[in-house]
Amino acid sequence: MATFRDGLLAGKTAFVAGASSGINLQIATRLAQAGAAVTVLSRSPEKIEAAAAGIRATGAKCIGIAQDVRDHDGVGAAFAKAADTHGEIDILVSGAAGNFVAPFNGISYNGFRAVIDIDLVGCYNVMRQGFQHLRKPGASVITISAPQSLHPYPFQAHVNAAKAGADMLVKTIAVEWGPQGVRVNSIIPGPIADTEGMNRLAPTPEAMAKSAKGNPMQRLGTKDEVADLALFLCSDAAAYITGAIIPCDGGLCLQGAGRVGG
Ligand code: NAP
Ligand code: COA
């Protein structure tokens, strides 16, 4: 059955960073389903090639690139390869992230740096290196943030700081890039079912159930629901939306800071 998604992005190209699994893979798959030629990137050669092969199996054009977003020059080379293969980039999604649960005094210098370097500096690398390859005017850039950007979740000091920083980058760049016809927005997913992120934050069935029950919508979200918001943001229907930090969280963020796992 045809849906509103089919053909929406025909002739467009997309680059999704951190897309070997989870929410970002679902976004890449949705963009491909809508007709975009897609590049997916993550660290693991095996995982990213499997993800790209899965998308190609649906009949879409897709290449996978193994690259750590912490390597500024390497990210630049990845964009050059993507542009060589598919042409200028219409849709750029920055979603690579790392997380673990630990009290501030249990986060070593290396641990703090790892999360800041992936979630914040990695986002800078993707935006900074990607810009020259964006189609201007018309490109849409989306970052994948988290509720930790808005509220101080305990045992998440590194992620709180990194995601808040990345969302401020979004707002700043939206103003700077607007005159060139590039929109920049951020999605804040709530607790999303069947993801590595939730498995880390709510590692037991009881914690998972508590997180679902504590949400105003009384359930976890789905990867599809986040992917549909991404599709909307990169479509012409969102042509006047930029610099927005948009929760897709069942209302979770309205309740202020919680504890990880609900
Ligand atoms: P996930 O499946 O673990 O996705 C993380 C992705 O980032 C993977 O593809 C991983 O692949 C890649 N990655 C990690 N470090 C990288 C690096 N240094 N360089 C390049 N790629 C890297 O987790 P997820 O739960 O779906 O999370 C996806 C996004 O949603 C994240 O930005 C997260 O903060 C956000 N989010 C998730 C939830 C949730 O409920 N799950 C809630 C709020 C926000 P490799 O291991 O191959 O590198
Ligand atoms: N508690 C405390 N410290 C931890 C930790 C934990 N659960 N997990 C990792 N660390 C520390 C390590 O001990 C190390 O510090 P040290 O050298 O002082 O011992 C530091 O973090 C870096 O760990 P390392 O495994 O070398 O980093 P990495 O770059 O290979 O991996 C992570 C980055 C730690 C973020 C890893 O969890 C990861 O790759 N995550 C990606 C998937 C993910 O998190 N998905 C959910 C997205 S929301």
PDB file of C-alpha atoms in Angstrom, residues 38-241:
ATOM      1  CA  VAL A  38      21.478   7.365   1.134  1.00  0.00           C
ATOM      2  CA  THR A  39      24.969   7.234   2.670  1.00  0.00           C
ATOM      3  CA  VAL A  40      25.174   5.648   6.128  1.00  0.00           C
ATOM      4  CA  LEU A  41      28.216   5.986   8.396  1.00  0.00           C
ATOM      5  CA  SER A  42      29.399   4.437  11.656  1.00  0.00           C
ATOM      6  CA  ARG A  43      32.596   3.041  13.205  1.00  0.00           C
ATOM      7  CA  SER A  44      32.159  -0.672  12.638  1.00  0.00           C
ATOM      8  CA  PRO A  45      32.821  -1.822   9.032  1.00  0.00           C
ATOM      9  CA  GLU A  46      30.743  -4.982   9.561  1.00  0.00           C
ATOM     10  CA  LYS A  47      27.764  -3.212  11.137  1.00  0.00           C
ATOM     11  CA  ILE A  48      27.635  -0.373   8.622  1.00  0.00           C
ATOM     12  CA  GLU A  49      27.988  -2.646   5.602  1.00  0.00           C
ATOM     13  CA  ALA A  50      25.165  -4.843   6.947  1.00  0.00           C
ATOM     14  CA  ALA A  51      22.999  -1.751   7.419  1.00  0.00           C
ATOM     15  CA  ALA A  52      23.737  -0.491   3.899  1.00  0.00           C
ATOM     16  CA  ALA A  53      23.072  -3.937   2.417  1.00  0.00           C
ATOM     17  CA  GLY A  54      19.720  -4.052   4.223  1.00  0.00           C
ATOM     18  CA  ILE A  55      18.697  -0.731   2.714  1.00  0.00           C
ATOM     19  CA  ARG A  56      19.916  -1.748  -0.753  1.00  0.00           C
ATOM     20  CA  ALA A  57      17.829  -4.915  -0.450  1.00  0.00           C
ATOM     21  CA  THR A  58      14.713  -2.707  -0.473  1.00  0.00           C
ATOM     22  CA  GLY A  59      15.739  -1.461  -3.936  1.00  0.00           C
ATOM     23  CA  ALA A  60      17.160   1.872  -2.730  1.00  0.00           C
ATOM     24  CA  LYS A  61      20.598   3.303  -3.482  1.00  0.00           C
ATOM     25  CA  CYS A  62      22.832   3.154  -0.403  1.00  0.00           C
ATOM     26  CA  ILE A  63      26.530   3.070   0.474  1.00  0.00           C
ATOM     27  CA  GLY A  64      28.035   2.416   3.884  1.00  0.00           C
ATOM     28  CA  ILE A  65      31.190   4.147   5.145  1.00  0.00           C
ATOM     29  CA  ALA A  66      33.125   2.979   8.209  1.00  0.00           C
ATOM     30  CA  GLN A  67      34.358   6.099   9.996  1.00  0.00           C
ATOM     31  CA  ASP A  68      34.621   7.385  13.561  1.00  0.00           C
ATOM     32  CA  VAL A  69      32.928  10.792  13.872  1.00  0.00           C
ATOM     33  CA  ARG A  70      35.695  11.824  16.296  1.00  0.00           C
ATOM     34  CA  ASP A  71      38.195  11.975  13.383  1.00  0.00           C
ATOM     35  CA  HIS A  72      37.720  15.394  11.764  1.00  0.00           C
ATOM     36  CA  ASP A  73      39.714  14.650   8.595  1.00  0.00           C
ATOM     37  CA  GLY A  74      38.218  11.178   8.282  1.00  0.00           C
ATOM     38  CA  VAL A  75      34.708  12.653   8.416  1.00  0.00           C
ATOM     39  CA  GLY A  76      35.747  15.073   5.652  1.00  0.00           C
ATOM     40  CA  ALA A  77      36.903  12.150   3.496  1.00  0.00           C
ATOM     41  CA  ALA A  78      33.600  10.357   4.139  1.00  0.00           C
ATOM     42  CA  PHE A  79      31.620  13.344   2.869  1.00  0.00           C
ATOM     43  CA  ALA A  80      33.831  13.557  -0.238  1.00  0.00           C
ATOM     44  CA  LYS A  81      33.119   9.883  -0.970  1.00  0.00           C
ATOM     45  CA  ALA A  82      29.377  10.339  -0.406  1.00  0.00           C
ATOM     46  CA  ALA A  83      29.245  13.383  -2.704  1.00  0.00           C
ATOM     47  CA  ASP A  84      31.302  11.574  -5.369  1.00  0.00           C
ATOM     48  CA  THR A  85      28.849   8.687  -5.274  1.00  0.00           C
ATOM     49  CA  HIS A  86      25.449  10.380  -4.941  1.00  0.00           C
ATOM     50  CA  GLY A  87      26.101  14.104  -5.590  1.00  0.00           C
ATOM     51  CA  GLU A  88      25.291  17.114  -3.393  1.00  0.00           C
ATOM     52  CA  ILE A  89      23.599  16.333  -0.080  1.00  0.00           C
ATOM     53  CA  ASP A  90      19.972  17.411   0.462  1.00  0.00           C
ATOM     54  CA  ILE A  91      19.490  15.843   3.906  1.00  0.00           C
ATOM     55  CA  LEU A  92      22.141  15.530   6.618  1.00  0.00           C
ATOM     56  CA  VAL A  93      21.403  13.686   9.863  1.00  0.00           C
ATOM     57  CA  SER A  94      23.928  13.794  12.727  1.00  0.00           C
ATOM     58  CA  GLY A  95      23.028  11.081  15.225  1.00  0.00           C
ATOM     59  CA  ALA A  96      26.159   9.209  16.339  1.00  0.00           C
ATOM     60  CA  ALA A  97      26.253   8.907  20.122  1.00  0.00           C
ATOM     61  CA  GLY A  98      27.703   7.012  23.030  1.00  0.00           C
ATOM     62  CA  ASN A  99      26.324   6.673  26.540  1.00  0.00           C
ATOM     63  CA  PHE A 100      26.857   4.846  29.801  1.00  0.00           C
ATOM     64  CA  VAL A 101      25.318   5.306  33.223  1.00  0.00           C
ATOM     65  CA  ALA A 102      27.706   6.539  35.923  1.00  0.00           C
ATOM     66  CA  PRO A 103      27.787   9.089  38.752  1.00  0.00           C
ATOM     67  CA  PHE A 104      29.841  12.199  37.996  1.00  0.00           C
ATOM     68  CA  ASN A 105      32.571  11.003  40.373  1.00  0.00           C
ATOM     69  CA  GLY A 106      32.649   7.672  38.528  1.00  0.00           C
ATOM     70  CA  ILE A 107      33.258   9.219  35.107  1.00  0.00           C
ATOM     71  CA  SER A 108      36.974   9.222  34.331  1.00  0.00           C
ATOM     72  CA  TYR A 109      38.622  11.843  32.153  1.00  0.00           C
ATOM     73  CA  ASN A 110      38.660   9.343  29.267  1.00  0.00           C
ATOM     74  CA  GLY A 111      35.019   8.455  29.821  1.00  0.00           C
ATOM     75  CA  PHE A 112      33.936  12.094  29.848  1.00  0.00           C
ATOM     76  CA  ARG A 113      36.038  12.818  26.765  1.00  0.00           C
ATOM     77  CA  ALA A 114      34.659   9.769  24.920  1.00  0.00           C
ATOM     78  CA  VAL A 115      31.054  10.952  25.204  1.00  0.00           C
ATOM     79  CA  ILE A 116      31.817  14.643  24.580  1.00  0.00           C
ATOM     80  CA  ASP A 117      34.005  13.729  21.593  1.00  0.00           C
ATOM     81  CA  ILE A 118      31.323  11.513  20.002  1.00  0.00           C
ATOM     82  CA  ASP A 119      28.128  13.434  20.852  1.00  0.00           C
ATOM     83  CA  LEU A 120      29.347  17.054  20.698  1.00  0.00           C
ATOM     84  CA  VAL A 121      32.669  17.274  18.831  1.00  0.00           C
ATOM     85  CA  GLY A 122      31.441  14.538  16.470  1.00  0.00           C
ATOM     86  CA  CYS A 123      28.371  16.647  15.744  1.00  0.00           C
ATOM     87  CA  TYR A 124      30.649  19.639  15.046  1.00  0.00           C
ATOM     88  CA  ASN A 125      32.755  17.467  12.711  1.00  0.00           C
ATOM     89  CA  VAL A 126      29.676  16.279  10.800  1.00  0.00           C
ATOM     90  CA  MET A 127      28.201  19.799  10.462  1.00  0.00           C
ATOM     91  CA  ARG A 128      31.519  21.502   9.696  1.00  0.00           C
ATOM     92  CA  GLN A 129      32.719  18.954   7.139  1.00  0.00           C
ATOM     93  CA  GLY A 130      29.261  18.354   5.683  1.00  0.00           C
ATOM     94  CA  PHE A 131      28.380  21.986   4.975  1.00  0.00           C
ATOM     95  CA  GLN A 132      30.507  22.324   1.840  1.00  0.00           C
ATOM     96  CA  HIS A 133      28.684  19.344   0.285  1.00  0.00           C
ATOM     97  CA  LEU A 134      25.133  20.513   1.091  1.00  0.00           C
ATOM     98  CA  ARG A 135      22.817  21.602  -1.700  1.00  0.00           C
ATOM     99  CA  LYS A 136      22.281  25.336  -1.239  1.00  0.00           C
ATOM    100  CA  PRO A 137      19.613  26.551  -1.104  1.00  0.00           C
ATOM    101  CA  GLY A 138      17.358  23.775   0.068  1.00  0.00           C
ATOM    102  CA  ALA A 139      19.321  21.405   2.319  1.00  0.00           C
ATOM    103  CA  SER A 140      17.872  20.221   5.622  1.00  0.00           C
ATOM    104  CA  VAL A 141      20.137  19.287   8.558  1.00  0.00           C
ATOM    105  CA  ILE A 142      18.817  17.323  11.544  1.00  0.00           C
ATOM    106  CA  THR A 143      20.618  16.360  14.740  1.00  0.00           C
ATOM    107  CA  ILE A 144      19.435  13.637  17.101  1.00  0.00           C
ATOM    108  CA  SER A 145      19.474  14.994  20.635  1.00  0.00           C
ATOM    109  CA  ALA A 146      18.007  13.597  23.882  1.00  0.00           C
ATOM    110  CA  PRO A 147      15.908  14.712  26.876  1.00  0.00           C
ATOM    111  CA  GLN A 148      19.253  15.115  28.682  1.00  0.00           C
ATOM    112  CA  SER A 149      19.726  18.296  26.624  1.00  0.00           C
ATOM    113  CA  LEU A 150      16.878  20.026  28.455  1.00  0.00           C
ATOM    114  CA  HIS A 151      17.016  18.622  31.978  1.00  0.00           C
ATOM    115  CA  PRO A 152      19.849  17.537  34.306  1.00  0.00           C
ATOM    116  CA  TYR A 153      19.483  13.761  34.531  1.00  0.00           C
ATOM    117  CA  PRO A 154      21.669  12.349  37.343  1.00  0.00           C
ATOM    118  CA  PHE A 155      24.310   9.785  36.302  1.00  0.00           C
ATOM    119  CA  GLN A 156      24.302  11.367  32.843  1.00  0.00           C
ATOM    120  CA  ALA A 157      26.581  14.425  33.365  1.00  0.00           C
ATOM    121  CA  HIS A 158      28.591  13.736  30.195  1.00  0.00           C
ATOM    122  CA  VAL A 159      25.508  13.204  28.009  1.00  0.00           C
ATOM    123  CA  ASN A 160      23.651  16.170  29.580  1.00  0.00           C
ATOM    124  CA  ALA A 161      26.582  18.456  28.735  1.00  0.00           C
ATOM    125  CA  ALA A 162      27.144  17.037  25.241  1.00  0.00           C
ATOM    126  CA  LYS A 163      23.512  17.077  24.081  1.00  0.00           C
ATOM    127  CA  ALA A 164      22.894  20.572  25.509  1.00  0.00           C
ATOM    128  CA  GLY A 165      25.981  21.759  23.628  1.00  0.00           C
ATOM    129  CA  ALA A 166      24.887  20.119  20.388  1.00  0.00           C
ATOM    130  CA  ASP A 167      21.430  21.713  20.606  1.00  0.00           C
ATOM    131  CA  MET A 168      23.039  25.121  21.091  1.00  0.00           C
ATOM    132  CA  LEU A 169      25.138  24.430  17.986  1.00  0.00           C
ATOM    133  CA  VAL A 170      21.892  23.743  16.109  1.00  0.00           C
ATOM    134  CA  LYS A 171      20.358  27.054  17.171  1.00  0.00           C
ATOM    135  CA  THR A 172      23.518  29.003  16.322  1.00  0.00           C
ATOM    136  CA  ILE A 173      24.053  27.402  12.930  1.00  0.00           C
ATOM    137  CA  ALA A 174      20.374  27.784  12.024  1.00  0.00           C
ATOM    138  CA  VAL A 175      20.848  31.550  12.273  1.00  0.00           C
ATOM    139  CA  GLU A 176      24.175  31.548  10.405  1.00  0.00           C
ATOM    140  CA  TRP A 177      23.085  29.181   7.601  1.00  0.00           C
ATOM    141  CA  GLY A 178      19.537  30.484   7.119  1.00  0.00           C
ATOM    142  CA  PRO A 179      20.586  33.127   4.563  1.00  0.00           C
ATOM    143  CA  GLN A 180      22.119  30.340   2.458  1.00  0.00           C
ATOM    144  CA  GLY A 181      18.872  28.411   2.451  1.00  0.00           C
ATOM    145  CA  VAL A 182      19.970  25.638   4.835  1.00  0.00           C
ATOM    146  CA  ARG A 183      17.601  24.655   7.655  1.00  0.00           C
ATOM    147  CA  VAL A 184      18.940  23.068  10.866  1.00  0.00           C
ATOM    148  CA  ASN A 185      16.714  21.353  13.440  1.00  0.00           C
ATOM    149  CA  SER A 186      17.053  18.944  16.351  1.00  0.00           C
ATOM    150  CA  ILE A 187      14.881  15.981  17.337  1.00  0.00           C
ATOM    151  CA  ILE A 188      14.692  14.925  20.990  1.00  0.00           C
ATOM    152  CA  PRO A 189      13.519  11.309  21.040  1.00  0.00           C
ATOM    153  CA  GLY A 190      11.929  10.164  24.279  1.00  0.00           C
ATOM    154  CA  PRO A 191      12.417   6.592  25.518  1.00  0.00           C
ATOM    155  CA  ILE A 192      12.327   4.531  22.323  1.00  0.00           C
ATOM    156  CA  ALA A 193      11.623   0.783  22.383  1.00  0.00           C
ATOM    157  CA  ASP A 194      14.123  -1.788  21.097  1.00  0.00           C
ATOM    158  CA  THR A 195      17.161   0.489  21.134  1.00  0.00           C
ATOM    159  CA  GLU A 196      20.653   0.268  22.591  1.00  0.00           C
ATOM    160  CA  GLY A 197      20.102   3.612  24.288  1.00  0.00           C
ATOM    161  CA  MET A 198      17.127   2.345  26.302  1.00  0.00           C
ATOM    162  CA  ASN A 199      18.827  -0.980  27.005  1.00  0.00           C
ATOM    163  CA  ARG A 200      21.624   0.973  28.684  1.00  0.00           C
ATOM    164  CA  LEU A 201      19.385   3.391  30.589  1.00  0.00           C
ATOM    165  CA  ALA A 202      16.772   0.809  31.659  1.00  0.00           C
ATOM    166  CA  PRO A 203      18.662  -2.514  31.738  1.00  0.00           C
ATOM    167  CA  THR A 204      15.943  -4.583  33.472  1.00  0.00           C
ATOM    168  CA  PRO A 205      12.334  -5.344  32.414  1.00  0.00           C
ATOM    169  CA  GLU A 206      11.182  -3.560  35.582  1.00  0.00           C
ATOM    170  CA  ALA A 207      13.119  -0.377  34.715  1.00  0.00           C
ATOM    171  CA  MET A 208      11.813  -0.505  31.149  1.00  0.00           C
ATOM    172  CA  ALA A 209       8.204  -0.861  32.374  1.00  0.00           C
ATOM    173  CA  LYS A 210       8.722   1.999  34.842  1.00  0.00           C
ATOM    174  CA  SER A 211       9.981   4.222  32.056  1.00  0.00           C
ATOM    175  CA  ALA A 212       6.921   3.410  29.930  1.00  0.00           C
ATOM    176  CA  LYS A 213       4.490   3.974  32.811  1.00  0.00           C
ATOM    177  CA  GLY A 214       6.134   7.271  33.791  1.00  0.00           C
ATOM    178  CA  ASN A 215       5.529   8.716  30.343  1.00  0.00           C
ATOM    179  CA  PRO A 216       2.396  10.852  29.832  1.00  0.00           C
ATOM    180  CA  MET A 217       1.485   8.584  26.893  1.00  0.00           C
ATOM    181  CA  GLN A 218       1.993   5.521  29.156  1.00  0.00           C
ATOM    182  CA  ARG A 219       4.251   3.770  26.661  1.00  0.00           C
ATOM    183  CA  LEU A 220       7.646   3.836  24.981  1.00  0.00           C
ATOM    184  CA  GLY A 221       7.955   5.450  21.569  1.00  0.00           C
ATOM    185  CA  THR A 222       8.881   3.618  18.381  1.00  0.00           C
ATOM    186  CA  LYS A 223      11.775   4.114  15.977  1.00  0.00           C
ATOM    187  CA  ASP A 224       9.174   4.637  13.224  1.00  0.00           C
ATOM    188  CA  GLU A 225       7.684   7.592  15.089  1.00  0.00           C
ATOM    189  CA  VAL A 226      11.063   9.328  15.248  1.00  0.00           C
ATOM    190  CA  ALA A 227      11.787   8.494  11.598  1.00  0.00           C
ATOM    191  CA  ASP A 228       8.496  10.041  10.496  1.00  0.00           C
ATOM    192  CA  LEU A 229       9.365  13.292  12.307  1.00  0.00           C
ATOM    193  CA  ALA A 230      12.744  13.309  10.529  1.00  0.00           C
ATOM    194  CA  LEU A 231      10.988  12.769   7.192  1.00  0.00           C
ATOM    195  CA  PHE A 232       8.646  15.681   7.908  1.00  0.00           C
ATOM    196  CA  LEU A 233      11.551  17.976   8.882  1.00  0.00           C
ATOM    197  CA  CYS A 234      13.436  17.309   5.655  1.00  0.00           C
ATOM    198  CA  SER A 235      10.348  17.675   3.461  1.00  0.00           C
ATOM    199  CA  ASP A 236       8.999  20.852   1.886  1.00  0.00           C
ATOM    200  CA  ALA A 237       6.172  20.736   4.435  1.00  0.00           C
ATOM    201  CA  ALA A 238       8.729  22.028   6.975  1.00  0.00           C
ATOM    202  CA  ALA A 239      10.210  24.717   4.703  1.00  0.00           C
ATOM    203  CA  TYR A 240       9.845  27.512   7.315  1.00  0.00           C
ATOM    204  CA  ILE A 241      11.022  25.509  10.325  1.00  0.00           C
TER     205      ILE A 241
END
